[in-house]
Amino acid sequence: MTLARAAMLDFTVQLAKKAGNYLKENFGKDLTLEYKGRIDLVTKIDRGSQDLIVAEIEQSFPDHSIVAEEGVSREKGREYTWFIDPLDGTVNYVHRIPFFCVSLALYRNMEPFIGVCYNPLSGDVFCAQRGSGAFRNGERIAVSSSSRLVDSLVVTGFPYSLAVLDDSIARFTRILREVQGIRRLGSAALDLCFVASGSFDGFWEVSLKPWDMAAGVVILLEAGGRITGLCGEKFDLNHGNILASNGKIHDDLRGLM
Ligand code: IPD
Ligand code: CA
Ligand code: CA
């Protein structure tokens, strides 16, 4: 099935809301935890949210490819690919911190097309479609105008793997000496949305997965932001390292990576 552009965005928003409301209904309840790594958690709620999303996409778009965090991968060609994070911010969710989202992205020929992030506890819907601007709850959003690191509030995350921890800490220290402040909120998808809406001026993280970034990338690009690899190289969703900003502080931040 092919829908008109606006209908595709609406489908994605409705789906993110449905999955997000499922997360909300289960927030604060007892969860059975499983570990994908030493500190990398997954719950039955991550899986429930993903099942709901994948079932609906499969029903509506059987010819689309799917890349989803909790072990679903369906290869149906390159034209349309969904990147699904059914719960971005699992550690927050488990600790009952109300900062997490459903992150859904649709890429067309592997280029950003649609991105939606929904935080069901704040009610915030961030969404964008390539070429049509970025929105938060229906209001157009844009990146900040900060041009000096000393005025900039930036955000980051730390990888689950300890292998790159020393580099991450050294980078954090270098940046902390130059900026107004650094936050670590626990959802890469929402971090990107908050750069897109001008609350943060920049974001970086290493070793992310495509589903952590895919939706936020569409939203930030449509809000006028810039996205590269850590050293300014062309951004690659599969590479895992991201430097994202309002554009104006990008080169200065890059110099500290
Ligand atoms: C995580 C969050 C976190 C980031 C981690 C991600 P998950 O995703 O986005 O902010 O620092 O690297 O893996 O595991 O909650 O979906
Ligand atoms: Ca994630
Ligand atoms: Ca997740």
PDB file of C-alpha atoms and ligand atoms in Angstrom:
ATOM      1  CA  MET A   1       0.000   0.000   0.000  1.00  0.00           C
ATOM      2  CA  THR A   2       1.240   3.521  -0.710  1.00  0.00           C
ATOM      3  CA  LEU A   3      -0.210   6.471   1.155  1.00  0.00           C
ATOM      4  CA  ALA A   4       0.103  10.152   0.325  1.00  0.00           C
ATOM      5  CA  ARG A   5       2.992  11.926   2.116  1.00  0.00           C
ATOM      6  CA  ALA A   6       0.808  13.568   4.760  1.00  0.00           C
ATOM      7  CA  ALA A   7      -1.017  10.307   5.395  1.00  0.00           C
ATOM      8  CA  MET A   8       2.299   8.500   5.926  1.00  0.00           C
ATOM      9  CA  LEU A   9       3.289  11.020   8.584  1.00  0.00           C
ATOM     10  CA  ASP A  10      -0.119  10.732  10.216  1.00  0.00           C
ATOM     11  CA  PHE A  11       0.117   6.917  10.216  1.00  0.00           C
ATOM     12  CA  THR A  12       3.506   7.142  11.937  1.00  0.00           C
ATOM     13  CA  VAL A  13       2.311   9.642  14.559  1.00  0.00           C
ATOM     14  CA  GLN A  14      -0.755   7.536  15.370  1.00  0.00           C
ATOM     15  CA  LEU A  15       1.368   4.413  15.670  1.00  0.00           C
ATOM     16  CA  ALA A  16       3.892   6.125  17.979  1.00  0.00           C
ATOM     17  CA  LYS A  17       0.988   7.324  20.132  1.00  0.00           C
ATOM     18  CA  LYS A  18      -0.532   3.853  20.316  1.00  0.00           C
ATOM     19  CA  ALA A  19       2.768   2.288  21.395  1.00  0.00           C
ATOM     20  CA  GLY A  20       3.495   5.215  23.733  1.00  0.00           C
ATOM     21  CA  ASN A  21       0.150   4.833  25.439  1.00  0.00           C
ATOM     22  CA  TYR A  22       0.959   1.160  26.009  1.00  0.00           C
ATOM     23  CA  LEU A  23       4.236   2.265  27.673  1.00  0.00           C
ATOM     24  CA  LYS A  24       2.315   4.755  29.795  1.00  0.00           C
ATOM     25  CA  GLU A  25      -0.231   2.168  30.959  1.00  0.00           C
ATOM     26  CA  ASN A  26       2.586  -0.049  32.171  1.00  0.00           C
ATOM     27  CA  PHE A  27       4.818   2.671  33.628  1.00  0.00           C
ATOM     28  CA  GLY A  28       5.633   2.081  37.280  1.00  0.00           C
ATOM     29  CA  LYS A  29       4.362  -1.489  37.295  1.00  0.00           C
ATOM     30  CA  ASP A  30       6.536  -4.417  38.275  1.00  0.00           C
ATOM     31  CA  LEU A  31       8.763  -5.412  35.405  1.00  0.00           C
ATOM     32  CA  THR A  32      10.658  -8.582  34.711  1.00  0.00           C
ATOM     33  CA  LEU A  33      14.149  -7.514  33.720  1.00  0.00           C
ATOM     34  CA  GLU A  34      16.401  -9.275  31.269  1.00  0.00           C
ATOM     35  CA  TYR A  35      19.954  -8.266  30.437  1.00  0.00           C
ATOM     36  CA  LYS A  36      21.325  -7.924  26.901  1.00  0.00           C
ATOM     37  CA  GLY A  37      24.678  -6.912  28.410  1.00  0.00           C
ATOM     38  CA  ARG A  38      26.083  -6.042  31.860  1.00  0.00           C
ATOM     39  CA  ILE A  39      23.906  -2.908  32.116  1.00  0.00           C
ATOM     40  CA  ASP A  40      21.868  -3.136  28.887  1.00  0.00           C
ATOM     41  CA  LEU A  41      18.307  -3.896  29.952  1.00  0.00           C
ATOM     42  CA  VAL A  42      15.231  -5.105  28.133  1.00  0.00           C
ATOM     43  CA  THR A  43      11.756  -5.669  29.557  1.00  0.00           C
ATOM     44  CA  LYS A  44       8.623  -7.401  28.357  1.00  0.00           C
ATOM     45  CA  ILE A  45       7.257  -3.885  27.797  1.00  0.00           C
ATOM     46  CA  ASP A  46       9.978  -3.104  25.200  1.00  0.00           C
ATOM     47  CA  ARG A  47       8.922  -6.287  23.426  1.00  0.00           C
ATOM     48  CA  GLY A  48       5.189  -5.629  23.787  1.00  0.00           C
ATOM     49  CA  SER A  49       5.591  -2.158  22.324  1.00  0.00           C
ATOM     50  CA  GLN A  50       7.652  -3.498  19.450  1.00  0.00           C
ATOM     51  CA  ASP A  51       5.171  -6.317  18.700  1.00  0.00           C
ATOM     52  CA  LEU A  52       2.361  -3.794  18.473  1.00  0.00           C
ATOM     53  CA  ILE A  53       4.344  -1.516  16.117  1.00  0.00           C
ATOM     54  CA  VAL A  54       5.666  -4.271  13.865  1.00  0.00           C
ATOM     55  CA  ALA A  55       2.249  -5.934  13.531  1.00  0.00           C
ATOM     56  CA  GLU A  56       0.674  -2.697  12.360  1.00  0.00           C
ATOM     57  CA  ILE A  57       3.438  -1.909   9.855  1.00  0.00           C
ATOM     58  CA  GLU A  58       3.362  -5.454   8.490  1.00  0.00           C
ATOM     59  CA  GLN A  59      -0.365  -5.217   8.029  1.00  0.00           C
ATOM     60  CA  SER A  60      -0.326  -1.806   6.329  1.00  0.00           C
ATOM     61  CA  PHE A  61       2.988  -2.033   4.462  1.00  0.00           C
ATOM     62  CA  PRO A  62       3.920  -5.657   3.793  1.00  0.00           C
ATOM     63  CA  ASP A  63       6.510  -4.564   1.222  1.00  0.00           C
ATOM     64  CA  HIS A  64       8.507  -2.331   3.608  1.00  0.00           C
ATOM     65  CA  SER A  65      11.755  -3.402   5.297  1.00  0.00           C
ATOM     66  CA  ILE A  66      11.953  -3.278   9.095  1.00  0.00           C
ATOM     67  CA  VAL A  67      14.922  -2.837  11.423  1.00  0.00           C
ATOM     68  CA  ALA A  68      13.737  -2.991  15.038  1.00  0.00           C
ATOM     69  CA  GLU A  69      15.774  -3.072  18.231  1.00  0.00           C
ATOM     70  CA  GLU A  70      14.483  -6.190  19.916  1.00  0.00           C
ATOM     71  CA  GLY A  71      15.550  -8.718  17.323  1.00  0.00           C
ATOM     72  CA  VAL A  72      13.248  -8.083  14.370  1.00  0.00           C
ATOM     73  CA  SER A  73      14.717  -7.540  10.947  1.00  0.00           C
ATOM     74  CA  ARG A  74      12.733  -7.898   7.756  1.00  0.00           C
ATOM     75  CA  GLU A  75      14.451  -7.286   4.435  1.00  0.00           C
ATOM     76  CA  LYS A  76      12.061  -6.267   1.657  1.00  0.00           C
ATOM     77  CA  GLY A  77      14.276  -4.110  -0.509  1.00  0.00           C
ATOM     78  CA  ARG A  78      15.667  -0.620  -0.100  1.00  0.00           C
ATOM     79  CA  GLU A  79      12.827   1.673  -1.073  1.00  0.00           C
ATOM     80  CA  TYR A  80      11.188   1.925   2.371  1.00  0.00           C
ATOM     81  CA  THR A  81      12.859   0.926   5.649  1.00  0.00           C
ATOM     82  CA  TRP A  82      11.440   1.430   9.151  1.00  0.00           C
ATOM     83  CA  PHE A  83      13.812   1.949  12.078  1.00  0.00           C
ATOM     84  CA  ILE A  84      11.993   1.182  15.304  1.00  0.00           C
ATOM     85  CA  ASP A  85      12.997   1.844  18.892  1.00  0.00           C
ATOM     86  CA  PRO A  86       9.921   0.687  20.811  1.00  0.00           C
ATOM     87  CA  LEU A  87      11.194   2.265  24.042  1.00  0.00           C
ATOM     88  CA  ASP A  88      14.141   4.634  23.959  1.00  0.00           C
ATOM     89  CA  GLY A  89      15.205   5.228  27.542  1.00  0.00           C
ATOM     90  CA  THR A  90      14.642   1.761  29.009  1.00  0.00           C
ATOM     91  CA  VAL A  91      16.869   2.468  32.017  1.00  0.00           C
ATOM     92  CA  ASN A  92      14.781   5.559  32.844  1.00  0.00           C
ATOM     93  CA  TYR A  93      11.598   3.532  32.372  1.00  0.00           C
ATOM     94  CA  VAL A  94      12.780   0.808  34.736  1.00  0.00           C
ATOM     95  CA  HIS A  95      13.764   3.398  37.354  1.00  0.00           C
ATOM     96  CA  ARG A  96      10.431   5.229  36.955  1.00  0.00           C
ATOM     97  CA  ILE A  97      11.978   8.370  35.530  1.00  0.00           C
ATOM     98  CA  PRO A  98       9.437   9.923  33.147  1.00  0.00           C
ATOM     99  CA  PHE A  99      11.826  10.575  30.286  1.00  0.00           C
ATOM    100  CA  PHE A 100      11.573   8.044  27.469  1.00  0.00           C
ATOM    101  CA  CYS A 101       9.869   7.770  24.110  1.00  0.00           C
ATOM    102  CA  VAL A 102       8.797   5.645  21.197  1.00  0.00           C
ATOM    103  CA  SER A 103      11.016   6.454  18.232  1.00  0.00           C
ATOM    104  CA  LEU A 104       9.824   5.600  14.730  1.00  0.00           C
ATOM    105  CA  ALA A 105      11.549   6.492  11.478  1.00  0.00           C
ATOM    106  CA  LEU A 106      10.852   5.711   7.860  1.00  0.00           C
ATOM    107  CA  TYR A 107      13.746   6.042   5.417  1.00  0.00           C
ATOM    108  CA  ARG A 108      13.295   6.104   1.667  1.00  0.00           C
ATOM    109  CA  ASN A 109      16.163   4.601  -0.307  1.00  0.00           C
ATOM    110  CA  MET A 110      18.080   4.867   2.969  1.00  0.00           C
ATOM    111  CA  GLU A 111      17.637   8.648   3.087  1.00  0.00           C
ATOM    112  CA  PRO A 112      15.751  10.370   5.946  1.00  0.00           C
ATOM    113  CA  PHE A 113      12.033  10.630   5.139  1.00  0.00           C
ATOM    114  CA  ILE A 114       9.834  10.594   8.281  1.00  0.00           C
ATOM    115  CA  GLY A 115      10.720  10.775  11.981  1.00  0.00           C
ATOM    116  CA  VAL A 116       8.432  10.693  15.025  1.00  0.00           C
ATOM    117  CA  CYS A 117       9.338  10.601  18.736  1.00  0.00           C
ATOM    118  CA  TYR A 118       6.563  10.456  21.316  1.00  0.00           C
ATOM    119  CA  ASN A 119       7.024  10.844  25.061  1.00  0.00           C
ATOM    120  CA  PRO A 120       3.708   9.601  26.478  1.00  0.00           C
ATOM    121  CA  LEU A 121       4.248  11.053  29.948  1.00  0.00           C
ATOM    122  CA  SER A 122       4.901  14.633  28.834  1.00  0.00           C
ATOM    123  CA  GLY A 123       2.548  14.214  25.867  1.00  0.00           C
ATOM    124  CA  ASP A 124       5.198  15.625  23.525  1.00  0.00           C
ATOM    125  CA  VAL A 125       5.053  14.542  19.895  1.00  0.00           C
ATOM    126  CA  PHE A 126       8.083  15.558  17.831  1.00  0.00           C
ATOM    127  CA  CYS A 127       7.718  14.862  14.135  1.00  0.00           C
ATOM    128  CA  ALA A 128       9.123  15.747  10.751  1.00  0.00           C
ATOM    129  CA  GLN A 129       8.899  14.781   7.139  1.00  0.00           C
ATOM    130  CA  ARG A 130      11.798  15.588   4.833  1.00  0.00           C
ATOM    131  CA  GLY A 131      11.205  18.916   3.135  1.00  0.00           C
ATOM    132  CA  SER A 132       8.217  19.903   5.302  1.00  0.00           C
ATOM    133  CA  GLY A 133       9.758  21.207   8.540  1.00  0.00           C
ATOM    134  CA  ALA A 134       9.852  19.844  12.085  1.00  0.00           C
ATOM    135  CA  PHE A 135       7.112  20.169  14.701  1.00  0.00           C
ATOM    136  CA  ARG A 136       6.502  19.704  18.420  1.00  0.00           C
ATOM    137  CA  ASN A 137       2.815  19.242  19.204  1.00  0.00           C
ATOM    138  CA  GLY A 138       1.895  20.907  15.933  1.00  0.00           C
ATOM    139  CA  GLU A 139       4.130  23.967  16.448  1.00  0.00           C
ATOM    140  CA  ARG A 140       7.050  24.480  14.139  1.00  0.00           C
ATOM    141  CA  ILE A 141      10.434  24.084  15.850  1.00  0.00           C
ATOM    142  CA  ALA A 142      13.916  25.321  14.994  1.00  0.00           C
ATOM    143  CA  VAL A 143      17.414  24.970  16.399  1.00  0.00           C
ATOM    144  CA  SER A 144      18.894  27.591  18.724  1.00  0.00           C
ATOM    145  CA  SER A 145      21.007  30.525  17.639  1.00  0.00           C
ATOM    146  CA  SER A 146      23.847  30.057  20.162  1.00  0.00           C
ATOM    147  CA  SER A 147      27.142  30.592  18.457  1.00  0.00           C
ATOM    148  CA  ARG A 148      29.549  30.388  21.418  1.00  0.00           C
ATOM    149  CA  LEU A 149      30.339  27.252  23.375  1.00  0.00           C
ATOM    150  CA  VAL A 150      30.326  29.220  26.605  1.00  0.00           C
ATOM    151  CA  ASP A 151      26.617  29.992  26.072  1.00  0.00           C
ATOM    152  CA  SER A 152      25.767  26.444  24.980  1.00  0.00           C
ATOM    153  CA  LEU A 153      23.967  23.716  26.908  1.00  0.00           C
ATOM    154  CA  VAL A 154      24.828  20.352  25.407  1.00  0.00           C
ATOM    155  CA  VAL A 155      23.718  16.787  26.022  1.00  0.00           C
ATOM    156  CA  THR A 156      25.320  13.388  25.665  1.00  0.00           C
ATOM    157  CA  GLY A 157      25.017   9.754  26.627  1.00  0.00           C
ATOM    158  CA  PHE A 158      27.462   7.075  27.701  1.00  0.00           C
ATOM    159  CA  PRO A 159      27.784   3.768  25.870  1.00  0.00           C
ATOM    160  CA  TYR A 160      26.781   0.476  27.527  1.00  0.00           C
ATOM    161  CA  SER A 161      30.124  -1.004  26.471  1.00  0.00           C
ATOM    162  CA  LEU A 162      33.070  -0.254  28.759  1.00  0.00           C
ATOM    163  CA  ALA A 163      35.526  -0.568  25.859  1.00  0.00           C
ATOM    164  CA  VAL A 164      35.245   3.099  24.867  1.00  0.00           C
ATOM    165  CA  LEU A 165      34.523   4.501  28.313  1.00  0.00           C
ATOM    166  CA  ASP A 166      37.922   6.132  28.914  1.00  0.00           C
ATOM    167  CA  ASP A 167      37.718   8.038  25.621  1.00  0.00           C
ATOM    168  CA  SER A 168      34.151   9.077  26.446  1.00  0.00           C
ATOM    169  CA  ILE A 169      35.134  10.422  29.862  1.00  0.00           C
ATOM    170  CA  ALA A 170      38.142  12.307  28.442  1.00  0.00           C
ATOM    171  CA  ARG A 171      35.900  13.875  25.773  1.00  0.00           C
ATOM    172  CA  PHE A 172      33.285  14.764  28.398  1.00  0.00           C
ATOM    173  CA  THR A 173      35.929  16.531  30.523  1.00  0.00           C
ATOM    174  CA  ARG A 174      37.305  18.495  27.553  1.00  0.00           C
ATOM    175  CA  ILE A 175      33.834  19.686  26.581  1.00  0.00           C
ATOM    176  CA  LEU A 176      32.723  20.443  30.138  1.00  0.00           C
ATOM    177  CA  ARG A 177      35.583  22.966  30.448  1.00  0.00           C
ATOM    178  CA  GLU A 178      34.258  24.954  27.472  1.00  0.00           C
ATOM    179  CA  VAL A 179      30.448  24.920  27.597  1.00  0.00           C
ATOM    180  CA  GLN A 180      27.754  26.327  29.883  1.00  0.00           C
ATOM    181  CA  GLY A 181      26.709  22.839  30.957  1.00  0.00           C
ATOM    182  CA  ILE A 182      26.247  19.210  29.983  1.00  0.00           C
ATOM    183  CA  ARG A 183      23.180  17.057  30.612  1.00  0.00           C
ATOM    184  CA  ARG A 184      22.748  13.269  30.441  1.00  0.00           C
ATOM    185  CA  LEU A 185      19.029  12.516  30.167  1.00  0.00           C
ATOM    186  CA  GLY A 186      18.979   8.885  28.992  1.00  0.00           C
ATOM    187  CA  SER A 187      17.163   8.936  25.653  1.00  0.00           C
ATOM    188  CA  ALA A 188      19.241   9.641  22.564  1.00  0.00           C
ATOM    189  CA  ALA A 189      16.090  10.092  20.463  1.00  0.00           C
ATOM    190  CA  LEU A 190      14.755  12.801  22.781  1.00  0.00           C
ATOM    191  CA  ASP A 191      18.223  14.365  23.079  1.00  0.00           C
ATOM    192  CA  LEU A 192      18.115  14.950  19.315  1.00  0.00           C
ATOM    193  CA  CYS A 193      14.565  16.340  19.543  1.00  0.00           C
ATOM    194  CA  PHE A 194      15.653  18.814  22.215  1.00  0.00           C
ATOM    195  CA  VAL A 195      18.486  20.029  19.992  1.00  0.00           C
ATOM    196  CA  ALA A 196      15.892  20.358  17.214  1.00  0.00           C
ATOM    197  CA  SER A 197      13.617  22.470  19.412  1.00  0.00           C
ATOM    198  CA  GLY A 198      16.460  24.722  20.582  1.00  0.00           C
ATOM    199  CA  SER A 199      16.634  23.651  24.254  1.00  0.00           C
ATOM    200  CA  PHE A 200      20.045  22.092  23.723  1.00  0.00           C
ATOM    201  CA  ASP A 201      22.645  23.493  21.359  1.00  0.00           C
ATOM    202  CA  GLY A 202      24.477  20.236  20.689  1.00  0.00           C
ATOM    203  CA  PHE A 203      24.554  16.474  21.263  1.00  0.00           C
ATOM    204  CA  TRP A 204      27.120  13.753  20.770  1.00  0.00           C
ATOM    205  CA  GLU A 205      27.315  10.072  21.557  1.00  0.00           C
ATOM    206  CA  VAL A 206      29.281   7.037  20.402  1.00  0.00           C
ATOM    207  CA  SER A 207      28.257   3.443  19.706  1.00  0.00           C
ATOM    208  CA  LEU A 208      24.576   4.170  19.121  1.00  0.00           C
ATOM    209  CA  LYS A 209      22.382   1.972  16.933  1.00  0.00           C
ATOM    210  CA  PRO A 210      20.390   3.096  13.888  1.00  0.00           C
ATOM    211  CA  TRP A 211      17.063   2.914  15.777  1.00  0.00           C
ATOM    212  CA  ASP A 212      18.399   5.272  18.501  1.00  0.00           C
ATOM    213  CA  MET A 213      19.093   8.020  15.972  1.00  0.00           C
ATOM    214  CA  ALA A 214      17.000   7.523  12.820  1.00  0.00           C
ATOM    215  CA  ALA A 215      13.901   9.502  13.842  1.00  0.00           C
ATOM    216  CA  GLY A 216      15.768  12.239  15.704  1.00  0.00           C
ATOM    217  CA  VAL A 217      18.014  12.758  12.686  1.00  0.00           C
ATOM    218  CA  VAL A 218      15.032  13.542  10.423  1.00  0.00           C
ATOM    219  CA  ILE A 219      13.583  15.896  13.053  1.00  0.00           C
ATOM    220  CA  LEU A 220      16.858  17.728  13.667  1.00  0.00           C
ATOM    221  CA  LEU A 221      17.695  18.139   9.979  1.00  0.00           C
ATOM    222  CA  GLU A 222      14.227  19.569   9.329  1.00  0.00           C
ATOM    223  CA  ALA A 223      14.691  21.966  12.256  1.00  0.00           C
ATOM    224  CA  GLY A 224      17.817  23.361  10.601  1.00  0.00           C
ATOM    225  CA  GLY A 225      20.452  21.403  12.528  1.00  0.00           C
ATOM    226  CA  ARG A 226      23.691  19.827  11.364  1.00  0.00           C
ATOM    227  CA  ILE A 227      24.682  16.198  11.825  1.00  0.00           C
ATOM    228  CA  THR A 228      28.059  14.589  11.157  1.00  0.00           C
ATOM    229  CA  GLY A 229      30.313  11.919  12.575  1.00  0.00           C
ATOM    230  CA  LEU A 230      32.440  13.001  15.545  1.00  0.00           C
ATOM    231  CA  CYS A 231      35.247  14.343  13.364  1.00  0.00           C
ATOM    232  CA  GLY A 232      32.981  16.100  10.892  1.00  0.00           C
ATOM    233  CA  GLU A 233      32.829  13.207   8.439  1.00  0.00           C
ATOM    234  CA  LYS A 234      29.577  12.399   6.627  1.00  0.00           C
ATOM    235  CA  PHE A 235      27.070  10.965   9.072  1.00  0.00           C
ATOM    236  CA  ASP A 236      26.327   7.261   8.690  1.00  0.00           C
ATOM    237  CA  LEU A 237      23.362   5.766  10.562  1.00  0.00           C
ATOM    238  CA  ASN A 238      25.170   2.424  10.757  1.00  0.00           C
ATOM    239  CA  HIS A 239      28.416   3.809  12.118  1.00  0.00           C
ATOM    240  CA  GLY A 240      27.067   4.664  15.575  1.00  0.00           C
ATOM    241  CA  ASN A 241      28.954   7.899  16.316  1.00  0.00           C
ATOM    242  CA  ILE A 242      27.050  11.149  16.048  1.00  0.00           C
ATOM    243  CA  LEU A 243      27.743  14.855  16.506  1.00  0.00           C
ATOM    244  CA  ALA A 244      24.594  16.933  16.149  1.00  0.00           C
ATOM    245  CA  SER A 245      24.139  20.653  16.716  1.00  0.00           C
ATOM    246  CA  ASN A 246      22.464  23.892  15.808  1.00  0.00           C
ATOM    247  CA  GLY A 247      25.166  24.227  13.129  1.00  0.00           C
ATOM    248  CA  LYS A 248      26.689  27.355  14.646  1.00  0.00           C
ATOM    249  CA  ILE A 249      28.756  25.609  17.335  1.00  0.00           C
ATOM    250  CA  HIS A 250      29.387  22.489  15.262  1.00  0.00           C
ATOM    251  CA  ASP A 251      32.986  23.146  14.276  1.00  0.00           C
ATOM    252  CA  ASP A 252      33.965  24.262  17.770  1.00  0.00           C
ATOM    253  CA  LEU A 253      32.408  21.145  19.301  1.00  0.00           C
ATOM    254  CA  ARG A 254      34.040  18.957  16.667  1.00  0.00           C
ATOM    255  CA  GLY A 255      37.401  20.393  17.662  1.00  0.00           C
ATOM    256  CA  LEU A 256      36.907  18.934  21.157  1.00  0.00           C
ATOM    257  CA  MET A 257      35.979  15.401  20.059  1.00  0.00           C
TER     258      MET A 257
HETATM  259  C1  IPD B   1      19.677   4.068  24.973  1.00  0.00           C
HETATM  260  C2  IPD B   1      19.331   5.530  25.177  1.00  0.00           C
HETATM  261  C3  IPD B   1      20.452   6.241  25.904  1.00  0.00           C
HETATM  262  C4  IPD B   1      21.759   6.083  25.200  1.00  0.00           C
HETATM  263  C5  IPD B   1      22.065   4.625  24.959  1.00  0.00           C
HETATM  264  C6  IPD B   1      20.924   3.974  24.171  1.00  0.00           C
HETATM  265  P1  IPD B   1      17.683   2.248  24.961  1.00  0.00           P
HETATM  266  O1  IPD B   1      18.645   3.390  24.267  1.00  0.00           O
HETATM  267  O2  IPD B   1      19.098   6.173  23.955  1.00  0.00           O
HETATM  268  O3  IPD B   1      20.222   7.624  26.021  1.00  0.00           O
HETATM  269  O4  IPD B   1      22.782   6.677  25.976  1.00  0.00           O
HETATM  270  O5  IPD B   1      23.271   4.545  24.248  1.00  0.00           O
HETATM  271  O6  IPD B   1      21.226   2.644  23.910  1.00  0.00           O
HETATM  272  O7  IPD B   1      18.577   1.097  25.302  1.00  0.00           O
HETATM  273  O8  IPD B   1      17.062   2.867  26.148  1.00  0.00           O
HETATM  274  O9  IPD B   1      16.744   1.954  23.858  1.00  0.00           O
HETATM  275 CA    CA B   2      17.501   3.270  22.120  1.00  0.00          CA
HETATM  276 CA    CA B   3      15.089   0.682  23.175  1.00  0.00          CA
END
